[in-house]
XYZ file of C-alpha atoms in Angstrom:
128
model
C -28.470 5.251 -10.077
C -26.184 5.026 -7.088
C -24.544 8.239 -5.889
C -22.330 8.060 -2.817
C -20.683 10.911 -0.940
C -17.862 9.404 1.083
C -18.497 11.977 3.822
C -21.851 10.289 4.471
C -20.070 6.971 5.146
C -17.517 8.237 7.659
C -18.126 6.731 11.095
C -20.577 4.097 9.815
C -20.148 0.319 9.541
C -18.805 0.939 6.025
C -15.846 2.853 7.514
C -13.730 -0.198 8.410
C -10.263 -0.146 9.950
C -7.613 -2.411 11.399
C -4.011 -2.127 12.538
C -2.308 0.271 10.107
C -5.163 0.608 7.621
C -8.580 2.139 7.018
C -11.012 1.346 4.235
C -14.115 3.292 3.293
C -16.484 0.918 1.476
C -17.997 3.063 -1.287
C -19.923 0.221 -2.965
C -20.896 -2.995 -1.144
C -22.861 -6.171 -1.772
C -26.202 -4.587 -0.827
C -25.733 -2.051 -3.647
C -26.272 -4.926 -6.094
C -23.381 -4.171 -8.449
C -21.704 -7.588 -8.102
C -18.431 -6.010 -6.941
C -17.375 -3.582 -4.252
C -15.185 -0.496 -4.385
C -13.189 0.888 -1.502
C -11.031 3.891 -0.769
C -8.242 2.417 1.320
C -5.321 3.992 3.139
C -2.423 2.034 4.592
C -0.242 3.982 6.997
C 3.520 4.500 6.561
C 5.627 1.718 8.061
C 2.775 -0.810 7.912
C 3.369 -4.352 6.689
C 0.253 -6.398 5.918
C 0.241 -10.126 5.161
C -2.814 -10.707 2.969
C -4.391 -13.565 1.075
C -7.907 -13.021 -0.171
C -9.045 -16.650 -0.334
C -12.655 -15.771 -1.167
C -12.184 -12.619 -3.273
C -10.109 -11.247 -6.098
C -9.119 -7.607 -6.027
C -7.585 -4.867 -8.106
C -5.904 -1.882 -6.445
C -5.069 1.420 -8.130
C -2.570 3.654 -6.328
C -3.499 7.324 -5.983
C -0.752 8.447 -3.578
C 2.108 7.142 -1.470
C 4.411 4.299 -2.377
C 5.020 0.764 -1.350
C 5.968 -2.696 -2.393
C 3.871 -5.764 -3.010
C 5.763 -8.986 -2.357
C 4.357 -12.224 -3.743
C 4.639 -14.540 -0.733
C 5.168 -17.767 -2.700
C 7.913 -16.465 -4.993
C 9.395 -13.421 -3.254
C 8.877 -11.370 -6.417
C 8.556 -7.679 -5.508
C 6.582 -4.980 -7.302
C 7.100 -1.279 -6.628
C 3.740 0.494 -6.480
C 3.558 4.269 -6.971
C 0.753 6.628 -8.052
C -0.722 5.521 -11.360
C 0.157 1.839 -10.891
C -2.456 -0.916 -10.524
C -1.847 -4.312 -8.962
C -4.276 -7.229 -8.944
C -3.670 -10.467 -7.003
C -6.109 -12.167 -9.362
C -5.402 -15.770 -8.356
C -5.986 -15.323 -4.594
C -2.237 -14.693 -4.353
C -0.777 -14.473 -0.858
C 1.090 -11.178 -0.698
C 2.650 -8.620 1.579
C 1.877 -4.928 1.378
C 4.829 -2.865 2.624
C 4.287 0.889 2.881
C 7.374 3.049 2.536
C 7.996 6.737 3.030
C 5.963 9.088 5.191
C 2.767 9.342 3.123
C -0.140 6.887 3.445
C -0.523 4.383 0.619
C -3.815 5.613 -0.877
C -5.664 3.081 -3.026
C -8.946 2.574 -4.828
C -9.716 -1.157 -4.618
C -12.314 -3.293 -6.366
C -13.337 -6.675 -4.910
C -15.265 -9.532 -6.475
C -17.459 -10.910 -5.130
C -18.620 -7.776 -3.368
C -17.783 -7.153 0.281
C -20.576 -6.869 2.854
C -18.930 -3.608 3.955
C -17.792 -4.129 7.534
C -15.138 -6.828 7.044
C -11.735 -6.725 8.677
C -8.863 -9.104 7.938
C -8.918 -12.434 9.712
C -5.782 -13.995 11.256
C -4.903 -15.499 7.843
C -5.064 -12.110 6.091
C -8.356 -12.788 4.296
C -11.920 -11.572 4.512
C -14.688 -14.069 5.230
C -16.664 -15.209 2.192
C -19.560 -12.898 1.348
């Protein structure tokens, strides 16, 4: 049984951050689940260009609002609390946070993250 109190992870290597975002890695590769789960916040006004070349992810919005723009097609998706998005084909996408509330997400990655990753110049994480 794995039980994690996020307060125990604050300030550790599993408390990752980059320009405009922070991500608390609740489950990671060493937990042996085969996937990872994060609590991620993206700050208002942030625009992230992402393309997870080595992972697929699913993100469930808890708070805030934003848009996901599919880079290849320009198709936009409005994301608000209760909406899930999943770039399941390693889709290049932009995350655009609107309003004055952080975009608060629960994200699942497969394969699992090591826990301390930050986005590379191409918007991806290194392979696990």
